[in-house]
């Protein structure tokens, strides 16, 4: 990483901090004018103050990970040498021209990071920075193993095969034919391992990239000397999500959680943006997804961010304020940006704001997770305020796109907040937790037994059979009710469509496979290719969405799926009018409760408790949650 240039004056200016002139007013930002240079030349640039609107389409916005702050390189900006992380220096070196100046925007240099007021002001208009950019250029980092070219080629070739089949079929993505041998796509596990390496790059885990990519007109990902349109990454993630049989290809299943995160990011966030010119229209599958006009909510958006990383926890909120669901009826953000406010204060503020907006209020209480009973009891923040940014947060059971309507129409939900501590809601307490199973862990539900933990492997019994056996000791239940509960009646099938026969077929296929895997005897069902009507991965996917939860039996004999680790026997079940799912509450004395989390209860999800209320068989009461 040799440099040349004004070596004699570097010693004088090496330690000087870059001076930032105060920006004139809202609507202005700084651009970095990169001077031309070759790989061996020092990076030189000037900062220019511009109106965001007037600068539209004149610059490129860089999306990148800062990298290790202790590993830096010197760049010359406004004739002053300053330190930037090596990763940013690599990006600037890659994106500058050999012969002409280049206008770019990079947050680490273009925002005075030491000035919290400026930082807050610039974050408020971050969406416009990316909307107005000619294109967004993403830097993933160096490619020391020389695998980027093969990786990108594999993704593009796979998308091309699936896209061509899809366009010829005139059938929706979920009705595309299953993969069967001989496969048209690569089955080389070593090649798919390169895609796994790509998806493990730190950039894919950064919370800010969601907005940066989503608002881009064009977006390319650069990894070393190679690049790919970001549309191909999300197209691939969609095919991975919609083709369950994809998992039968060696090396593919290991990608599922990472592509699943990208799929959810696109569905819940990217597809909601209203920018007219977008990379989202360039490939058929993601274009179809964007045309579906699914309902959304700001809690859904924030849940996507829980799986991503932020240096400042407040950015788990602020990084999404450019989303349409973060706006009130007047088009203003529902919360301001204030990096001086404590993190818990920011989380409380956004939760209170969402509870006052009809588009968010019915769903926000489902975004909770408490690690254990003791943590819930000792927590100083209100139990009803989600701790945004927890990576292990359970998948929510509530979404405006699910058919669940346990509390009736969503527009009937109301809540009031007292003293910023107590949440007061009308509700019906109708049952009590009587039994809880062992925790369902995703890796123990996998078809691949090598992923099971030692306890499950040594038991020589699949998790599914352990759950059935333990449940049978406390409740007599049909296999149909058991499988329907574990699939949670397929909430995404809106309107409600529960195919009992299909559910049982998928369950039996899954059970045959994992039971055979536990046995030393060879079994026909354990074949790696699945030519029948369903694959063991179909029911496996349902079980994965039970991760961190437990089977639950209530005092009145209802079967369900509990919240996470903080639920215990004696907790009560309630329905809140307007909330789509039931909740579990923990009595904490004097008529006050702590909110444990949402749950699934068989025979409750379609509004049956509301019908009992209307028939006078149960009653509403004021529920106070602390």
Coordinates of C-alpha atoms in Angstrom, one line a residue:
X1 CA 0.0 0.0 0.0
X2 CA 2.8 2.4 -1.0
X3 CA 1.9 6.0 -1.5
X4 CA 3.7 8.9 -3.2
X5 CA 3.1 12.7 -3.2
X6 CA 3.8 15.4 -0.7
X7 CA 5.9 13.2 1.5
X8 CA 7.9 16.2 3.0
X9 CA 4.8 17.9 4.4
X10 CA 3.1 14.8 5.6
X11 CA 5.1 14.8 8.8
X12 CA 3.9 18.3 9.6
X13 CA 0.2 17.6 9.0
X14 CA 0.0 14.0 9.8
X15 CA -1.7 14.4 13.2
X16 CA -3.8 17.4 12.3
X17 CA -7.6 17.0 12.7
X18 CA -9.6 18.0 9.6
X19 CA -11.3 21.3 10.1
X20 CA -15.0 21.2 9.2
X21 CA -16.8 24.4 8.4
X22 CA -20.4 24.6 9.8
X23 CA -22.9 23.5 7.3
X24 CA -25.2 26.5 6.4
X25 CA -28.6 24.9 7.0
X26 CA -30.8 21.8 6.6
X27 CA -30.7 20.5 3.1
X28 CA -26.9 20.8 2.7
X29 CA -24.2 18.2 2.9
X30 CA -20.6 17.7 1.9
X31 CA -19.2 15.8 -1.1
X32 CA -15.8 14.4 -1.5
X33 CA -14.0 15.4 -4.8
X34 CA -11.5 12.6 -5.4
X35 CA -8.5 13.6 -7.4
X36 CA -7.4 11.1 -10.1
X37 CA -4.7 8.6 -9.3
X38 CA -3.3 5.1 -9.8
X39 CA -3.1 2.4 -7.2
X40 CA 0.3 3.5 -6.0
X41 CA -0.7 7.2 -5.6
X42 CA -1.7 8.8 -2.4
X43 CA -5.4 9.4 -2.0
X44 CA -6.1 13.2 -2.3
X45 CA -9.5 14.9 -2.2
X46 CA -11.3 18.1 -1.3
X47 CA -14.5 18.5 0.6
X48 CA -17.3 20.6 -1.1
X49 CA -20.5 21.9 0.5
X50 CA -23.5 21.4 -1.7
X51 CA -27.3 21.5 -1.6
X52 CA -28.6 17.9 -1.6
X53 CA -31.3 18.7 -4.2
X54 CA -29.0 20.7 -6.5
X55 CA -26.4 17.9 -6.3
X56 CA -28.8 15.2 -7.4
X57 CA -27.3 12.7 -9.9
X58 CA -23.8 14.3 -9.8
X59 CA -22.2 12.0 -7.3
X60 CA -22.0 8.4 -6.2
X61 CA -22.7 7.3 -2.6
X62 CA -20.4 4.7 -1.1
X63 CA -21.8 2.0 1.1
X64 CA -19.2 0.2 3.1
X65 CA -18.2 -1.0 6.6
X66 CA -15.8 1.3 8.4
X67 CA -13.6 -1.6 9.5
X68 CA -11.1 -1.7 12.4
X69 CA -10.7 1.9 13.7
X70 CA -7.2 1.0 14.9
X71 CA -6.0 0.0 11.4
X72 CA -5.8 3.3 9.4
X73 CA -4.3 4.9 6.4
X74 CA -3.5 8.5 5.7
X75 CA -5.4 10.4 3.0
X76 CA -5.0 14.1 2.1
X77 CA -8.2 16.0 2.3
X78 CA -8.4 19.8 1.9
X79 CA -4.5 19.7 2.0
X80 CA -4.6 18.1 5.5
X81 CA -3.6 14.6 6.2
X82 CA -6.2 12.6 8.1
X83 CA -6.6 9.0 9.1
X84 CA -9.3 6.8 7.7
X85 CA -9.8 3.1 8.1
X86 CA -8.0 0.9 5.6
X87 CA -11.3 -0.4 4.3
X88 CA -12.5 3.1 3.4
X89 CA -9.1 3.9 1.9
X90 CA -9.4 0.7 -0.3
X91 CA -12.8 1.9 -1.4
X92 CA -11.7 5.4 -2.3
X93 CA -8.7 4.0 -4.2
X94 CA -10.9 1.5 -6.1
X95 CA -13.6 4.1 -7.0
X96 CA -11.4 7.0 -8.1
X97 CA -10.6 7.6 -11.7
X98 CA -7.2 7.4 -13.4
X99 CA -7.8 10.6 -15.4
X100 CA -10.5 12.8 -13.9
X101 CA -12.0 13.9 -10.6
X102 CA -14.8 11.9 -9.1
X103 CA -17.6 13.1 -6.7
X104 CA -18.5 10.6 -4.0
X105 CA -20.1 10.7 -0.6
X106 CA -18.7 8.7 2.3
X107 CA -20.1 9.2 5.8
X108 CA -16.8 8.9 7.8
X109 CA -15.3 11.9 5.9
X110 CA -18.4 13.9 4.8
X111 CA -20.0 14.1 8.2
X112 CA -18.1 15.7 11.2
X113 CA -18.4 12.6 13.4
X114 CA -17.2 14.5 16.5
X115 CA -20.2 16.9 16.3
X116 CA -23.2 15.0 17.6
X117 CA -25.6 17.8 16.5
X118 CA -24.3 17.8 12.9
X119 CA -24.4 14.0 12.9
X120 CA -28.0 14.0 14.0
X121 CA -28.9 16.6 11.4
X122 CA -27.2 14.7 8.6
X123 CA -28.8 11.4 9.7
X124 CA -32.3 13.0 9.4
X125 CA -31.6 13.6 5.7
X126 CA -29.7 10.4 5.0
X127 CA -32.5 9.0 2.9
X128 CA -32.2 12.0 0.5
X129 CA -28.4 11.4 0.2
X130 CA -29.0 7.9 -1.2
X131 CA -32.1 8.7 -3.2
X132 CA -30.3 11.6 -5.0
X133 CA -27.1 9.7 -5.7
X134 CA -26.5 8.7 -9.4
X135 CA -25.8 5.3 -8.0
X136 CA -24.7 3.6 -4.9
X137 CA -21.4 1.7 -5.0
X138 CA -20.8 -0.9 -2.3
X139 CA -17.3 -1.9 -1.2
X140 CA -17.2 -5.4 0.4
X141 CA -13.5 -5.5 0.9
X142 CA -10.4 -7.2 -0.6
X143 CA -10.6 -10.6 -2.2
X144 CA -7.4 -12.3 -1.0
X145 CA -8.5 -15.8 -2.0
X146 CA -9.4 -14.7 -5.6
X147 CA -12.9 -16.2 -5.4
X148 CA -15.2 -13.2 -6.1
X149 CA -15.3 -13.7 -9.9
X150 CA -16.4 -17.4 -9.6
X151 CA -18.9 -16.5 -6.8
X152 CA -20.6 -13.7 -8.8
X153 CA -20.7 -15.9 -11.9
X154 CA -22.4 -18.7 -10.1
X155 CA -25.1 -16.4 -8.7
X156 CA -25.8 -14.9 -12.0
X157 CA -25.9 -18.2 -13.8
X158 CA -28.3 -19.7 -11.2
X159 CA -30.6 -16.7 -11.4
X160 CA -30.6 -16.8 -15.2
X161 CA -31.7 -20.5 -15.2
X162 CA -34.5 -20.0 -12.7
X163 CA -35.6 -16.7 -14.1
X164 CA -35.9 -18.1 -17.6
X165 CA -38.0 -21.0 -16.3
X166 CA -40.2 -18.6 -14.3
X167 CA -40.8 -16.3 -17.3
X168 CA -41.7 -19.3 -19.5
X169 CA -44.0 -20.9 -17.0
X170 CA -46.5 -18.1 -16.4
X171 CA -46.9 -19.5 -12.8
X172 CA -46.2 -17.7 -9.6
X173 CA -42.8 -18.3 -7.9
X174 CA -44.1 -20.6 -5.3
X175 CA -45.6 -22.9 -7.9
X176 CA -42.3 -23.4 -9.8
X177 CA -41.3 -27.0 -10.4
X178 CA -39.1 -28.7 -7.8
X179 CA -35.4 -29.3 -8.6
X180 CA -34.8 -32.9 -9.8
X181 CA -31.8 -34.7 -11.1
X182 CA -30.0 -34.1 -13.3
X183 CA -29.8 -30.6 -11.9
X184 CA -29.4 -27.6 -14.3
X185 CA -27.6 -25.6 -11.7
X186 CA -24.2 -26.3 -10.2
X187 CA -24.0 -29.0 -7.5
X188 CA -20.3 -28.3 -6.7
X189 CA -20.2 -27.7 -2.9
X190 CA -16.8 -26.0 -3.2
X191 CA -18.3 -23.4 -5.5
X192 CA -21.3 -22.8 -3.2
X193 CA -18.8 -22.4 -0.3
X194 CA -17.6 -19.2 -2.1
X195 CA -21.2 -17.8 -2.0
X196 CA -21.2 -18.6 1.7
X197 CA -18.0 -16.6 2.1
X198 CA -19.6 -13.7 0.3
X199 CA -22.7 -13.7 2.5
X200 CA -20.5 -13.7 5.6
X201 CA -18.8 -10.4 4.7
X202 CA -19.4 -7.9 7.4
X203 CA -21.2 -5.5 5.0
X204 CA -24.2 -7.9 5.0
X205 CA -24.5 -7.5 8.8
X206 CA -24.5 -3.7 8.9
X207 CA -27.8 -2.0 9.8
X208 CA -27.3 1.1 7.7
X209 CA -26.9 -0.9 4.4
X210 CA -30.6 -1.7 4.4
X211 CA -31.6 1.9 3.7
X212 CA -28.5 2.7 1.6
X213 CA -29.3 -0.1 -0.8
X214 CA -33.0 0.1 -0.8
X215 CA -33.1 3.8 -1.9
X216 CA -30.5 3.4 -4.6
X217 CA -31.4 4.0 -8.3
X218 CA -28.5 1.6 -9.2
X219 CA -26.3 -0.4 -6.9
X220 CA -23.3 -2.5 -7.6
X221 CA -21.3 -4.6 -5.1
X222 CA -17.6 -4.6 -5.5
X223 CA -15.4 -7.3 -4.0
X224 CA -11.8 -6.9 -4.9
X225 CA -11.6 -6.5 -8.6
X226 CA -15.0 -7.9 -9.4
X227 CA -18.5 -6.5 -9.2
X228 CA -22.2 -7.6 -9.4
X229 CA -25.5 -5.8 -9.5
X230 CA -27.1 -6.0 -6.1
X231 CA -30.3 -7.1 -7.8
X232 CA -28.7 -10.5 -8.4
X233 CA -28.0 -11.0 -4.7
X234 CA -31.6 -10.4 -3.7
X235 CA -32.9 -12.4 -6.7
X236 CA -30.8 -15.3 -5.6
X237 CA -32.1 -14.9 -2.0
X238 CA -35.7 -15.0 -3.3
X239 CA -35.1 -18.2 -5.2
X240 CA -33.4 -19.8 -2.2
X241 CA -36.5 -18.9 -0.1
X242 CA -39.2 -19.9 -2.6
X243 CA -37.6 -23.2 -3.8
X244 CA -37.6 -25.5 -0.8
X245 CA -36.0 -28.2 -3.0
X246 CA -33.0 -25.9 -3.5
X247 CA -31.8 -27.2 -0.1
X248 CA -31.2 -30.7 -1.6
X249 CA -28.2 -29.3 -3.5
X250 CA -24.9 -29.9 -1.6
X251 CA -23.7 -26.8 0.2
X252 CA -27.0 -24.9 -0.4
X253 CA -28.8 -25.5 2.9
X254 CA -26.0 -23.8 4.9
X255 CA -26.8 -20.5 3.1
X256 CA -30.5 -20.6 4.2
X257 CA -30.3 -18.4 7.3
X258 CA -28.3 -15.7 5.5
X259 CA -30.4 -15.7 2.3
X260 CA -33.5 -15.8 4.5
X261 CA -32.4 -12.6 6.2
X262 CA -31.9 -10.9 2.8
X263 CA -35.3 -12.2 1.6
X264 CA -36.9 -10.7 4.7
X265 CA -35.0 -7.5 4.3
X266 CA -36.3 -7.1 0.8
X267 CA -39.9 -8.0 1.6
X268 CA -40.3 -6.0 4.7
X269 CA -38.1 -3.0 3.9
X270 CA -36.8 -2.6 0.3
X271 CA -40.1 -3.4 -1.4
X272 CA -41.8 -0.6 0.7
X273 CA -39.7 2.2 -0.7
X274 CA -41.5 4.5 -3.2
X275 CA -38.4 5.7 -5.2
X276 CA -39.5 5.5 -8.9
X277 CA -36.2 4.6 -10.4
X278 CA -34.8 1.5 -8.8
X279 CA -32.7 -1.6 -9.3
X280 CA -35.7 -3.4 -7.8
X281 CA -37.3 -3.5 -11.3
X282 CA -34.4 -5.1 -13.1
X283 CA -35.0 -8.8 -12.4
X284 CA -38.3 -10.7 -12.6
X285 CA -38.6 -12.2 -9.2
X286 CA -37.8 -9.1 -7.1
X287 CA -39.9 -7.1 -9.5
X288 CA -42.8 -9.4 -8.9
X289 CA -42.3 -9.2 -5.1
X290 CA -42.4 -5.4 -5.3
X291 CA -45.7 -5.5 -7.3
X292 CA -47.5 -7.6 -4.6
X293 CA -48.3 -4.5 -2.5
X294 CA -48.2 -6.4 0.7
X295 CA -49.1 -4.6 3.9
X296 CA -46.4 -3.5 6.2
X297 CA -45.6 -1.8 9.5
X298 CA -42.7 0.0 11.1
X299 CA -42.3 -2.8 13.7
X300 CA -41.7 -5.2 10.8
X301 CA -39.0 -2.9 9.5
X302 CA -37.3 -2.6 12.9
X303 CA -37.4 -6.4 13.4
X304 CA -35.3 -6.7 10.2
X305 CA -32.7 -4.5 11.9
X306 CA -32.5 -6.8 15.0
X307 CA -30.4 -9.2 13.1
X308 CA -27.9 -6.5 12.0
X309 CA -25.1 -4.7 13.7
X310 CA -24.7 -1.0 14.6
X311 CA -21.8 0.7 16.4
X312 CA -24.4 3.0 18.1
X313 CA -27.5 1.1 19.4
X314 CA -29.6 4.2 18.5
X315 CA -29.0 3.5 14.9
X316 CA -31.3 0.4 15.1
X317 CA -34.0 3.1 15.0
X318 CA -32.4 6.0 13.2
X319 CA -31.2 3.9 10.3
X320 CA -34.8 3.2 9.3
X321 CA -36.3 6.7 9.6
X322 CA -36.2 7.1 5.8
X323 CA -38.8 4.3 5.5
X324 CA -42.3 5.3 4.5
X325 CA -43.7 3.5 7.6
X326 CA -41.5 5.7 9.9
X327 CA -43.6 8.7 8.9
X328 CA -46.7 10.2 10.5
X329 CA -49.8 11.4 8.5
X330 CA -48.0 14.7 7.7
X331 CA -45.0 12.9 6.3
X332 CA -42.7 13.7 9.2
X333 CA -40.6 11.1 11.0
X334 CA -42.4 9.7 14.1
X335 CA -39.3 10.4 16.2
X336 CA -36.4 12.9 16.0
X337 CA -32.7 12.0 15.9
X338 CA -30.8 12.8 19.1
X339 CA -27.5 11.0 19.8
X340 CA -27.4 12.7 23.2
X341 CA -30.5 10.8 24.4
X342 CA -29.9 7.5 26.3
X343 CA -30.4 4.4 24.3
X344 CA -33.3 3.2 26.6
X345 CA -34.9 6.6 26.1
X346 CA -34.7 6.3 22.3
X347 CA -36.3 2.8 22.5
X348 CA -39.1 4.1 24.8
X349 CA -39.7 7.1 22.6
X350 CA -40.1 5.1 19.4
X351 CA -42.3 2.4 21.1
X352 CA -44.6 5.1 22.5
X353 CA -44.8 6.8 19.1
X354 CA -45.7 3.5 17.3
X355 CA -48.4 2.7 19.9
X356 CA -50.1 6.0 18.9
X357 CA -50.1 5.2 15.2
X358 CA -52.7 2.8 13.9
X359 CA -50.4 1.4 11.2
X360 CA -47.9 0.2 13.9
X361 CA -49.8 -0.1 17.2
X362 CA -51.3 -3.5 16.8
X363 CA -48.0 -5.1 16.0
X364 CA -45.4 -3.5 18.2
X365 CA -46.0 -5.6 21.3
X366 CA -45.1 -8.7 19.4
X367 CA -41.5 -7.5 18.9
X368 CA -40.5 -8.4 22.5
X369 CA -38.2 -11.0 23.8
X370 CA -36.9 -11.5 27.4
X371 CA -33.9 -13.8 27.9
X372 CA -35.2 -15.4 31.0
X373 CA -37.5 -15.0 34.0
X374 CA -35.0 -13.3 36.2
X375 CA -34.0 -10.8 33.5
X376 CA -37.7 -9.9 33.0
X377 CA -38.3 -9.5 36.7
X378 CA -35.2 -7.3 37.3
X379 CA -35.4 -5.2 34.1
X380 CA -35.6 -1.5 34.8
X381 CA -37.1 -0.5 31.5
X382 CA -40.8 -1.3 31.0
X383 CA -41.4 -4.9 29.9
X384 CA -43.5 -3.7 27.0
X385 CA -40.7 -1.8 25.4
X386 CA -38.7 -3.9 22.9
X387 CA -34.9 -3.8 23.2
X388 CA -34.3 -3.2 19.5
X389 CA -31.1 -4.7 18.1
X390 CA -31.1 -7.9 20.1
X391 CA -29.8 -10.4 17.5
X392 CA -31.5 -13.4 19.1
X393 CA -35.0 -11.9 19.0
X394 CA -37.6 -14.5 18.0
X395 CA -39.4 -14.2 14.7
X396 CA -42.6 -12.3 15.5
X397 CA -46.0 -14.1 15.2
X398 CA -47.8 -10.8 14.3
X399 CA -47.8 -9.2 10.9
X400 CA -50.4 -7.2 8.9
X401 CA -49.8 -9.8 6.2
X402 CA -50.8 -12.8 8.3
X403 CA -54.4 -14.0 8.5
X404 CA -54.3 -14.1 12.4
X405 CA -57.1 -12.0 14.0
X406 CA -57.2 -13.2 17.6
X407 CA -58.2 -9.8 18.7
X408 CA -60.5 -9.0 15.9
X409 CA -60.1 -6.0 13.4
X410 CA -56.7 -4.2 13.9
X411 CA -58.4 -0.8 13.9
X412 CA -60.0 -1.6 17.3
X413 CA -56.6 -1.6 19.1
X414 CA -56.1 1.2 21.6
X415 CA -53.5 1.7 24.3
X416 CA -52.5 4.5 26.7
X417 CA -49.2 5.2 28.4
X418 CA -49.1 6.5 32.0
X419 CA -45.9 8.1 33.4
X420 CA -43.8 6.6 30.6
X421 CA -43.8 3.4 32.6
X422 CA -47.3 1.8 32.6
X423 CA -49.1 0.6 29.5
X424 CA -52.9 0.4 29.9
X425 CA -54.9 -1.7 27.5
X426 CA -58.3 -3.3 27.4
X427 CA -58.0 -7.1 27.3
X428 CA -59.5 -10.5 28.2
X429 CA -57.5 -12.9 30.4
X430 CA -58.9 -16.3 29.4
X431 CA -56.5 -19.0 30.3
X432 CA -53.3 -19.9 32.2
X433 CA -50.1 -21.7 31.3
X434 CA -50.0 -25.2 32.8
X435 CA -47.1 -26.9 31.0
X436 CA -44.1 -26.0 28.9
X437 CA -41.9 -28.3 26.8
X438 CA -38.2 -28.1 26.4
X439 CA -37.0 -25.2 24.3
X440 CA -37.2 -25.8 20.5
X441 CA -33.7 -25.0 19.1
X442 CA -33.4 -24.6 15.3
X443 CA -30.3 -26.7 14.9
X444 CA -32.0 -29.7 16.6
X445 CA -34.9 -29.4 14.1
X446 CA -32.6 -29.6 11.1
X447 CA -32.8 -32.4 8.6
X448 CA -29.0 -32.6 8.7
X449 CA -28.4 -34.5 12.0
X450 CA -24.8 -33.3 12.0
X451 CA -26.2 -29.9 13.2
X452 CA -27.9 -31.4 16.2
X453 CA -26.4 -30.7 19.6
X454 CA -24.8 -33.6 21.6
X455 CA -27.8 -34.1 23.8
X456 CA -30.2 -34.6 20.9
X457 CA -27.8 -36.9 19.0
X458 CA -27.0 -39.0 22.1
X459 CA -30.8 -39.4 22.8
X460 CA -31.0 -41.1 19.4
X461 CA -34.5 -39.6 19.0
X462 CA -35.4 -36.7 16.8
X463 CA -36.6 -33.5 18.5
X464 CA -40.0 -34.0 16.8
X465 CA -40.5 -37.4 18.5
X466 CA -39.3 -36.0 21.9
X467 CA -41.9 -33.2 21.7
X468 CA -44.7 -35.7 20.8
X469 CA -43.7 -38.1 23.5
X470 CA -43.5 -35.4 26.2
X471 CA -46.7 -33.8 25.1
X472 CA -48.5 -37.1 25.4
X473 CA -47.8 -37.2 29.1
X474 CA -49.9 -34.1 29.8
X475 CA -52.4 -33.9 27.0
X476 CA -54.2 -36.3 24.6
X477 CA -54.1 -34.6 21.2
X478 CA -54.4 -35.6 17.6
X479 CA -51.5 -35.7 15.3
X480 CA -53.3 -33.2 13.1
X481 CA -53.5 -30.7 16.0
X482 CA -49.9 -31.3 16.9
X483 CA -48.6 -30.7 13.3
X484 CA -51.0 -27.7 12.8
X485 CA -49.7 -26.1 16.0
X486 CA -46.0 -26.6 15.1
X487 CA -46.7 -25.0 11.7
X488 CA -48.8 -22.3 13.5
X489 CA -51.5 -22.8 10.9
X490 CA -49.2 -21.2 8.2
X491 CA -50.0 -17.6 9.0
X492 CA -48.6 -16.3 5.7
X493 CA -51.3 -18.1 3.8
X494 CA -53.6 -15.1 3.6
X495 CA -56.6 -15.5 3.4
X496 CA -56.5 -18.4 5.8
X497 CA -55.9 -21.7 4.0
X498 CA -55.0 -24.7 6.1
X499 CA -54.4 -27.8 4.1
X500 CA -54.4 -30.5 6.7
X501 CA -53.5 -33.3 4.2
X502 CA -50.5 -31.3 2.9
X503 CA -49.4 -30.5 6.5
X504 CA -49.5 -34.2 7.5
X505 CA -47.6 -35.3 4.3
X506 CA -44.9 -32.8 5.0
X507 CA -44.7 -33.8 8.6
X508 CA -44.5 -37.5 7.7
X509 CA -41.8 -36.9 5.1
X510 CA -39.8 -35.0 7.6
X511 CA -40.3 -37.6 10.4
X512 CA -39.3 -40.4 8.1
X513 CA -36.1 -38.7 7.1
X514 CA -34.9 -37.7 10.6
X515 CA -35.9 -41.0 12.1
X516 CA -33.9 -42.8 9.4
X517 CA -31.0 -40.6 10.1
X518 CA -31.1 -41.7 13.7
X519 CA -31.0 -45.3 12.7
X520 CA -28.0 -47.3 11.4
X521 CA -30.3 -49.1 9.0
X522 CA -30.4 -47.7 5.4
X523 CA -33.8 -46.1 4.5
X524 CA -35.4 -45.2 1.3
X525 CA -36.7 -41.9 2.8
X526 CA -33.2 -40.7 3.6
X527 CA -32.3 -40.2 -0.1
X528 CA -30.7 -36.8 -0.9
X529 CA -33.1 -36.1 -3.8
X530 CA -36.8 -35.7 -3.1
X531 CA -38.9 -36.5 -6.1
X532 CA -42.2 -36.8 -4.3
X533 CA -44.8 -34.1 -3.7
X534 CA -42.9 -32.7 -0.7
X535 CA -39.4 -32.5 0.8
X536 CA -38.3 -33.0 4.4
X537 CA -37.2 -29.4 4.2
X538 CA -40.8 -28.2 3.9
X539 CA -41.8 -29.1 7.5
X540 CA -38.3 -28.4 8.7
X541 CA -38.8 -24.7 7.7
X542 CA -42.0 -24.6 9.8
X543 CA -40.0 -25.9 12.8
X544 CA -37.2 -23.4 12.3
X545 CA -39.8 -20.6 13.0
X546 CA -40.4 -22.1 16.4
X547 CA -36.8 -21.5 17.4
X548 CA -36.5 -20.3 21.0
X549 CA -40.1 -21.1 21.8
X550 CA -41.7 -24.0 23.5
X551 CA -44.8 -26.1 23.2
X552 CA -47.4 -24.9 25.7
X553 CA -50.5 -26.5 27.3
X554 CA -52.9 -24.3 29.1
X555 CA -55.1 -25.0 32.2
X556 CA -58.1 -25.3 29.9
X557 CA -56.4 -27.8 27.6
X558 CA -55.3 -25.6 24.7
X559 CA -52.2 -26.4 22.8
X560 CA -49.9 -23.7 21.7
X561 CA -46.4 -22.2 21.1
X562 CA -45.1 -20.1 24.0
X563 CA -43.0 -16.9 24.0
X564 CA -39.3 -17.4 24.6
X565 CA -37.5 -18.3 27.8
X566 CA -39.3 -16.0 30.2
X567 CA -42.6 -17.9 30.2
X568 CA -43.4 -20.2 33.1
X569 CA -46.3 -22.2 34.6
X570 CA -48.8 -19.8 36.2
X571 CA -48.5 -17.0 33.6
X572 CA -51.8 -16.0 32.1
X573 CA -53.0 -15.8 28.4
X574 CA -54.9 -12.8 27.2
X575 CA -56.3 -11.3 24.0
X576 CA -56.2 -7.6 23.4
X577 CA -58.9 -6.3 21.0
X578 CA -57.2 -5.3 17.7
X579 CA -54.0 -7.3 18.4
X580 CA -53.7 -10.2 15.9
X581 CA -52.2 -12.7 18.4
X582 CA -52.6 -13.6 22.0
X583 CA -50.1 -12.6 24.7
X584 CA -48.7 -14.2 27.8
X585 CA -48.6 -12.0 30.9
X586 CA -46.7 -12.5 34.2
X587 CA -48.6 -11.3 37.3
X588 CA -46.3 -9.0 39.3
X589 CA -48.7 -8.1 42.1
X590 CA -51.5 -5.5 42.8
X591 CA -53.2 -6.2 39.5
X592 CA -50.2 -5.3 37.4
X593 CA -48.5 -7.5 34.9
X594 CA -45.2 -7.9 33.0
X595 CA -45.5 -8.6 29.3
X596 CA -43.7 -12.0 28.5
X597 CA -44.4 -12.0 24.8
X598 CA -46.8 -13.1 22.0
X599 CA -47.9 -16.7 21.5
X600 CA -49.8 -19.1 19.3
X601 CA -52.8 -20.9 20.7
X602 CA -54.7 -23.5 18.7
X603 CA -58.4 -22.5 18.5
X604 CA -57.8 -18.9 19.4
X605 CA -56.1 -17.3 16.4
X606 CA -59.3 -16.7 14.3
X607 CA -61.1 -14.4 16.8
X608 CA -62.8 -17.1 18.9
X609 CA -62.2 -15.2 22.2
X610 CA -63.7 -12.0 20.7
X611 CA -66.8 -14.1 19.8
X612 CA -67.0 -15.2 23.4
X613 CA -66.7 -11.6 24.5
X614 CA -69.5 -10.6 22.2
X615 CA -71.6 -13.5 23.5
X616 CA -71.1 -12.5 27.1
X617 CA -69.1 -15.6 28.0
X618 CA -66.1 -13.6 29.1
X619 CA -65.4 -10.0 29.8
X620 CA -62.9 -7.2 29.1
X621 CA -60.9 -5.7 31.9
X622 CA -58.3 -2.9 32.1
X623 CA -54.9 -4.5 32.0
X624 CA -51.9 -2.6 33.4
X625 CA -48.5 -3.7 32.1
X626 CA -45.3 -2.4 33.7

